[in-house]
Coordinates of C-alpha atoms and ligand atoms in Angstrom, one line a residue:
M1 CA 78.9 74.2 87.7
F2 CA 80.2 77.6 88.9
G3 CA 83.6 79.3 89.1
K4 CA 85.4 79.5 92.4
I5 CA 88.5 81.4 93.5
E6 CA 90.7 78.5 94.8
A7 CA 93.9 80.5 95.5
V8 CA 95.3 84.0 95.5
G9 CA 99.0 85.2 95.2
A10 CA 100.9 88.4 94.6
Y11 CA 104.4 89.7 94.0
L12 CA 105.5 93.3 94.6
P13 CA 109.0 94.2 93.6
P14 CA 111.1 95.1 96.7
K15 CA 112.2 98.6 95.7
V16 CA 110.1 101.3 97.4
L17 CA 109.8 104.8 95.9
T18 CA 108.4 107.2 98.5
N19 CA 106.7 110.6 98.0
A20 CA 110.0 112.1 99.5
D21 CA 111.9 110.4 96.7
L22 CA 109.5 112.0 94.1
E23 CA 110.0 115.5 95.6
K24 CA 113.6 115.2 94.3
L25 CA 112.4 114.3 90.8
V26 CA 109.5 116.7 90.0
D27 CA 107.9 119.8 91.5
T28 CA 105.6 118.0 94.0
S29 CA 105.2 117.4 97.7
D30 CA 104.4 114.5 100.0
E31 CA 101.5 116.6 101.3
W32 CA 99.9 117.2 97.9
I33 CA 100.2 113.5 96.9
R34 CA 98.8 112.3 100.1
K35 CA 96.0 114.8 100.3
R36 CA 94.9 114.4 96.6
T37 CA 95.5 110.6 96.2
G38 CA 96.1 108.9 99.6
I39 CA 99.4 107.5 98.1
R40 CA 102.5 107.4 100.4
E41 CA 104.8 105.1 98.4
R42 CA 104.8 102.7 95.5
R43 CA 107.0 99.8 94.3
I44 CA 109.3 100.0 91.2
A45 CA 110.5 96.9 89.3
E46 CA 114.2 97.0 88.7
G47 CA 115.6 94.5 86.1
E48 CA 112.3 92.7 86.1
Y49 CA 109.6 92.9 83.5
T50 CA 105.9 92.2 83.5
S51 CA 106.2 88.5 82.8
D52 CA 108.7 88.1 85.6
L53 CA 106.3 89.7 88.1
A54 CA 103.4 87.6 86.7
V55 CA 105.3 84.3 87.1
K56 CA 106.1 85.2 90.7
A57 CA 102.6 86.1 91.5
L58 CA 101.3 82.9 89.9
Y59 CA 103.8 80.7 91.8
S60 CA 102.7 82.6 95.0
A61 CA 99.1 81.5 94.2
L62 CA 100.0 78.0 93.3
E63 CA 101.8 77.6 96.6
E64 CA 99.0 79.2 98.6
G65 CA 96.5 76.9 97.1
G66 CA 98.7 73.8 97.1
I67 CA 98.1 73.5 93.4
E68 CA 100.7 72.0 90.9
R69 CA 101.5 74.1 87.9
E70 CA 100.8 71.1 85.7
E71 CA 97.1 71.3 86.8
L72 CA 96.6 74.7 85.0
D73 CA 94.6 74.6 81.8
L74 CA 94.7 78.3 80.8
I75 CA 96.7 81.4 81.7
I76 CA 95.1 84.8 81.3
V77 CA 97.3 87.9 81.8
A78 CA 95.6 91.4 82.1
T79 CA 98.2 94.1 81.4
I80 CA 98.8 97.4 79.6
T81 CA 102.5 97.0 80.0
P82 CA 103.3 93.7 78.2
D83 CA 107.0 92.8 77.8
Y84 CA 106.4 93.2 74.0
F85 CA 103.8 95.4 72.3
T86 CA 102.1 93.2 69.6
M87 CA 103.8 89.8 70.3
P88 CA 104.4 87.4 71.8
S89 CA 101.8 87.9 74.5
T90 CA 102.9 88.2 78.1
A91 CA 100.7 85.2 79.0
T92 CA 102.6 83.1 76.5
L93 CA 105.9 84.2 78.1
V94 CA 104.6 83.3 81.5
A95 CA 103.6 79.8 80.4
G96 CA 107.0 79.4 78.7
K97 CA 108.9 80.4 81.8
M98 CA 106.9 78.0 83.9
G99 CA 107.5 75.1 81.4
L100 CA 103.8 74.9 80.4
Q101 CA 102.5 74.4 76.9
I102 CA 98.9 75.5 77.5
P103 CA 96.6 78.1 76.1
A104 CA 97.7 81.6 77.2
L105 CA 96.2 85.0 76.3
D106 CA 96.5 88.7 77.2
I107 CA 93.7 91.1 77.9
S108 CA 94.0 94.8 77.4
A109 CA 91.3 96.6 79.4
A110 CA 93.6 98.8 81.4
C111 CA 92.7 99.0 85.1
S112 CA 89.6 96.8 84.6
G113 CA 91.7 94.1 83.1
F114 CA 91.5 91.8 86.1
I115 CA 87.7 91.9 86.2
Y116 CA 87.6 91.3 82.4
G117 CA 89.9 88.3 83.1
L118 CA 87.7 87.0 85.8
S119 CA 84.7 87.3 83.5
I120 CA 86.4 85.2 80.8
A121 CA 87.8 82.6 83.2
N122 CA 84.4 82.3 85.0
S123 CA 82.7 81.7 81.8
Y124 CA 85.1 78.9 80.7
L125 CA 84.5 77.3 84.1
R126 CA 80.7 77.6 84.0
A127 CA 80.8 76.1 80.5
G128 CA 82.9 73.2 81.8
I129 CA 85.6 73.9 79.1
Y130 CA 88.5 74.3 81.6
K131 CA 89.1 73.2 85.2
K132 CA 92.0 75.4 86.4
V133 CA 92.4 78.9 85.0
A134 CA 94.9 81.4 86.3
V135 CA 94.0 85.1 86.0
I136 CA 96.9 87.4 86.6
G137 CA 97.0 91.2 86.7
A138 CA 100.6 92.4 86.1
E139 CA 102.1 95.7 85.4
V140 CA 105.4 97.5 85.1
L141 CA 103.8 101.0 84.7
S142 CA 107.1 102.7 85.7
R143 CA 108.2 102.0 82.2
I144 CA 105.4 103.9 80.5
V145 CA 105.2 106.8 82.9
N146 CA 106.8 110.1 82.1
W147 CA 109.1 110.7 85.1
Q148 CA 109.1 114.4 84.2
D149 CA 105.3 114.8 84.4
R150 CA 104.2 115.4 88.0
R151 CA 100.5 115.0 87.0
T152 CA 101.0 111.3 86.4
C153 CA 104.3 110.0 87.6
V154 CA 103.3 110.3 91.3
L155 CA 100.3 108.0 90.8
F156 CA 101.5 104.7 89.5
G157 CA 103.4 101.6 90.7
D158 CA 104.5 98.2 89.6
G159 CA 103.2 94.8 90.9
A160 CA 101.3 91.7 90.1
G161 CA 98.5 89.6 91.6
A162 CA 97.0 86.3 90.6
V163 CA 94.1 84.1 91.3
I164 CA 93.5 80.5 90.3
L165 CA 89.9 79.6 89.5
G166 CA 88.5 76.1 89.7
P167 CA 84.9 74.6 89.4
T168 CA 82.5 74.1 92.2
G169 CA 79.0 72.9 92.7
E170 CA 78.6 75.0 95.8
W171 CA 76.9 78.4 95.3
E172 CA 78.1 79.6 98.7
E173 CA 81.8 79.6 97.5
A174 CA 81.2 80.6 93.9
I175 CA 81.7 83.7 91.9
W176 CA 78.2 84.9 91.8
D177 CA 78.4 87.5 89.0
V178 CA 80.8 89.6 86.9
E179 CA 79.6 92.6 84.9
I180 CA 81.9 94.5 82.5
G181 CA 81.5 97.6 80.4
A182 CA 83.3 99.9 78.0
D183 CA 82.7 103.4 76.4
G184 CA 85.3 104.3 73.7
R185 CA 84.0 107.9 73.6
Y186 CA 86.5 108.7 76.4
Q187 CA 89.5 107.2 74.5
D188 CA 91.6 110.5 74.8
Y189 CA 91.2 110.8 78.6
L190 CA 93.7 108.1 79.4
I191 CA 96.0 107.1 76.6
T192 CA 99.6 106.1 75.6
P193 CA 99.3 107.5 72.0
G194 CA 102.8 106.5 70.7
R195 CA 102.8 102.6 71.4
G196 CA 100.8 101.4 68.5
V197 CA 100.6 101.5 64.7
R198 CA 98.5 104.7 64.6
Y199 CA 101.4 107.1 65.4
G200 CA 104.3 104.6 65.8
C201 CA 107.6 106.3 65.1
E202 CA 105.9 109.6 64.1
T203 CA 105.4 110.9 67.7
D204 CA 107.4 111.3 70.8
R205 CA 104.2 110.8 72.9
L206 CA 105.4 107.4 74.2
F207 CA 104.2 107.8 77.8
L208 CA 100.9 107.6 79.6
E209 CA 98.8 110.7 79.4
M210 CA 95.7 111.4 81.5
K211 CA 93.1 114.1 81.9
G212 CA 93.1 113.5 85.6
N213 CA 90.3 115.7 86.7
E214 CA 87.9 114.7 84.0
T215 CA 88.7 111.0 84.5
F216 CA 88.1 111.4 88.2
K217 CA 84.5 112.6 87.7
V218 CA 83.6 109.9 85.1
A219 CA 85.3 107.2 87.4
V220 CA 83.2 108.1 90.4
K221 CA 80.0 108.1 88.4
T222 CA 80.6 105.0 86.4
L223 CA 82.0 103.0 89.4
S224 CA 79.0 103.9 91.5
Q225 CA 76.6 102.9 88.7
S226 CA 78.4 99.7 88.1
V227 CA 78.2 98.7 91.8
R228 CA 74.5 99.6 92.0
S229 CA 73.7 97.6 88.8
I230 CA 75.4 94.4 89.9
L231 CA 73.8 94.6 93.4
E232 CA 70.4 95.3 91.9
R233 CA 70.5 92.5 89.4
N234 CA 71.5 90.0 92.2
N235 CA 68.8 91.4 94.5
L236 CA 71.4 92.5 97.1
T237 CA 71.7 95.5 99.3
P238 CA 75.1 97.2 100.2
D239 CA 74.5 95.8 103.8
E240 CA 74.9 92.4 102.6
V241 CA 78.4 93.1 101.2
D242 CA 81.2 92.1 103.7
H243 CA 84.1 93.6 101.9
F244 CA 84.5 96.1 99.1
I245 CA 87.7 95.7 97.0
P246 CA 87.8 98.6 94.6
H247 CA 90.5 99.4 92.0
Q248 CA 93.1 101.5 93.9
A249 CA 93.6 104.6 91.8
N250 CA 92.9 107.4 94.3
Y251 CA 91.6 107.3 97.9
R252 CA 89.2 110.1 97.1
I253 CA 87.5 108.1 94.3
I254 CA 87.2 105.0 96.5
D255 CA 85.8 107.1 99.4
A256 CA 83.2 108.9 97.2
V257 CA 82.0 105.6 95.7
A258 CA 81.8 103.9 99.1
R259 CA 80.0 106.8 100.7
G260 CA 77.6 107.1 97.7
I261 CA 76.4 103.5 98.0
G262 CA 76.5 103.5 101.8
L263 CA 79.4 101.2 102.5
P264 CA 81.2 102.0 105.8
K265 CA 85.0 102.4 106.0
E266 CA 85.5 99.1 107.8
K267 CA 84.3 97.2 104.8
V268 CA 86.6 99.0 102.3
V269 CA 90.0 97.4 101.4
L270 CA 92.8 100.0 100.8
T271 CA 96.2 99.4 99.5
V272 CA 96.6 102.6 97.5
D273 CA 98.8 104.2 100.2
K274 CA 101.5 101.6 99.9
Y275 CA 101.3 100.5 96.2
G276 CA 99.8 103.5 94.3
N277 CA 97.8 102.7 91.2
T278 CA 99.0 99.3 89.8
S279 CA 96.3 99.1 87.1
S280 CA 95.2 95.5 86.5
A281 CA 97.3 94.4 89.5
S282 CA 95.5 96.5 92.1
I283 CA 92.5 94.2 92.8
P284 CA 94.3 90.9 93.0
T285 CA 97.2 92.3 95.1
A286 CA 94.5 93.8 97.5
L287 CA 92.8 90.4 97.6
Y288 CA 96.2 88.8 98.5
D289 CA 97.0 91.3 101.2
S290 CA 93.6 90.9 102.7
H291 CA 93.8 87.2 102.6
K292 CA 97.2 87.1 104.3
E293 CA 95.9 89.5 107.0
G294 CA 93.2 87.1 107.7
R295 CA 90.5 89.7 106.8
F296 CA 88.3 87.4 104.8
K297 CA 86.3 84.5 106.2
K298 CA 85.0 81.6 104.2
G299 CA 81.5 82.5 102.9
D300 CA 82.1 86.4 103.0
L301 CA 80.7 88.3 100.2
L302 CA 83.2 90.3 98.3
L303 CA 82.3 93.2 96.0
L304 CA 85.1 94.1 93.4
D305 CA 84.9 97.2 91.3
A306 CA 87.3 98.6 88.6
F307 CA 87.6 101.4 86.2
G308 CA 90.3 102.4 83.7
G309 CA 91.4 103.7 80.3
G310 CA 89.1 103.2 77.3
F311 CA 87.0 103.8 79.4
T312 CA 86.5 100.3 80.7
W313 CA 84.9 99.2 83.9
G314 CA 83.7 96.1 85.7
S315 CA 82.3 94.7 89.0
A316 CA 82.2 91.2 90.5
L317 CA 80.4 89.5 93.4
V318 CA 82.5 86.8 94.8
K319 CA 81.8 84.5 97.7
W320 CA 85.1 83.8 99.4
G321 CA 85.7 80.1 99.3
I322 CA 89.2 79.8 100.8
G323 CA 89.8 78.9 104.5
G324 CA 88.2 76.9 107.2
Ligands
LIG401 O1 93.2 104.2 87.2 C1 92.6 104.6 86.1 C2 91.7 105.8 86.4 N1 92.5 106.8 86.9 C3 91.9 107.6 87.8 O2 90.8 107.4 88.1 C4 92.7 108.9 88.2 C5 91.6 110.0 88.2 N2 92.2 111.3 88.6 C6 92.8 111.6 89.8 O3 92.9 110.8 90.6 C7 93.1 113.1 90.2 O4 92.4 113.9 89.2 C8 94.6 113.4 90.2 C9 95.2 112.8 91.4 C10 95.3 112.9 88.9 C11 94.7 114.9 90.2 O5 94.0 115.4 91.4 P1 93.1 116.7 91.1 O6 92.6 117.1 92.5 O7 92.1 116.4 90.1 O8 94.1 117.9 90.7 P2 94.1 118.7 89.4 O9 94.5 117.8 88.2 O10 92.8 119.5 89.2 O11 95.3 119.7 89.7 C12 95.2 120.7 90.8 C13 96.5 121.4 90.8 C14 97.0 121.9 89.5 O12 97.6 123.2 89.8 P3 96.8 124.6 89.4 O13 96.5 124.5 87.9 O14 95.6 124.6 90.2 O15 97.8 125.6 89.8 C15 98.1 120.9 89.1 O16 99.0 121.5 88.2 O17 97.5 120.6 91.3 C16 98.6 120.6 90.4 N3 99.2 119.3 90.4 C17 100.3 119.0 91.3 N4 100.8 119.7 92.4 C18 101.8 119.0 93.0 C19 99.0 118.2 89.7 N5 99.9 117.2 90.0 C20 100.6 117.6 91.0 C21 101.6 117.0 91.8 N6 102.2 117.8 92.8 N7 102.0 115.8 91.6

């Protein structure tokens, strides 16, 4: 038995924050942000928290797939902005809000969280342990961003995306492979130091901090290596990939990776212009947008690729199994 993506959904909060809005907050410009990142605007959650966004994304996926919520066996939420640090987990809150008493767990793998979630869900399905697993990437990054720091506040946005995985015997609609990795030597490059027991109340460093330039270089190198590795171990060439759905941190990173492995622009899915970097939500929301635009055909080969704080990374090869 293999794992299959049976449904995809998303929820983006309605409030739009444009680059022009940011010009009023910090010393920046629309031109700088667009040129250096490709971002034009991002969404901001108002009066809603990560579990609220996650619930809406999951309901969207259930509706898309014609699946009843009672069919779910397990909920996985990838997030670095849980409603509560420590407990209860956001996944537990999601299950509770949906009236479900089923296993629920959070994953902390920063922007790679969705791929990590896919890896776990896929393994449960392949092992025959569960039949319907929801993997949600949900973030309210606007709450951990320092709105006075122009080096970071222009980059991030809020949102949630969800997929529901089920079992299939058909290889041509299955998740072919998921590869994940981590390297803790880079822990200081992307960090929120003051949100755990290490510094706790002894620091005012409560917001996300990033060594942007250094992170950029490691991101391009690691993402390219990860993509090459997953293609090689599946005896595939980049030509055989129909769609490349990378983590949406910066257009220049995506472009460098795509060029490096020889994937033409037409195959690259981009949402960074309208949503910014939504961390674990970026890949599932991109999947949902592309699906709604009718971009994927049943049987298309999708290559997913993510990189984030830790550092962590992950890639996946997915045969699209939705549609006629
Ligand atoms: O999602 C997880 C992984 N995250 C990433 O992969 C993000 C990786 N990093 C990046 O995307 C880019 O490094 C950034 C977009 C964060 C920054 O772009 P950069 O081309 O690496 O710029 P930089 O940090 O080298 O800064 C260049 C200049 C600096 O000014 P000086 O020192 O040259 O005078 C910055 O102070 O740009 C300045 N700057 C800004 N100017 C206007 C930095 N942020 C801004 C800003 N507006 N918002």
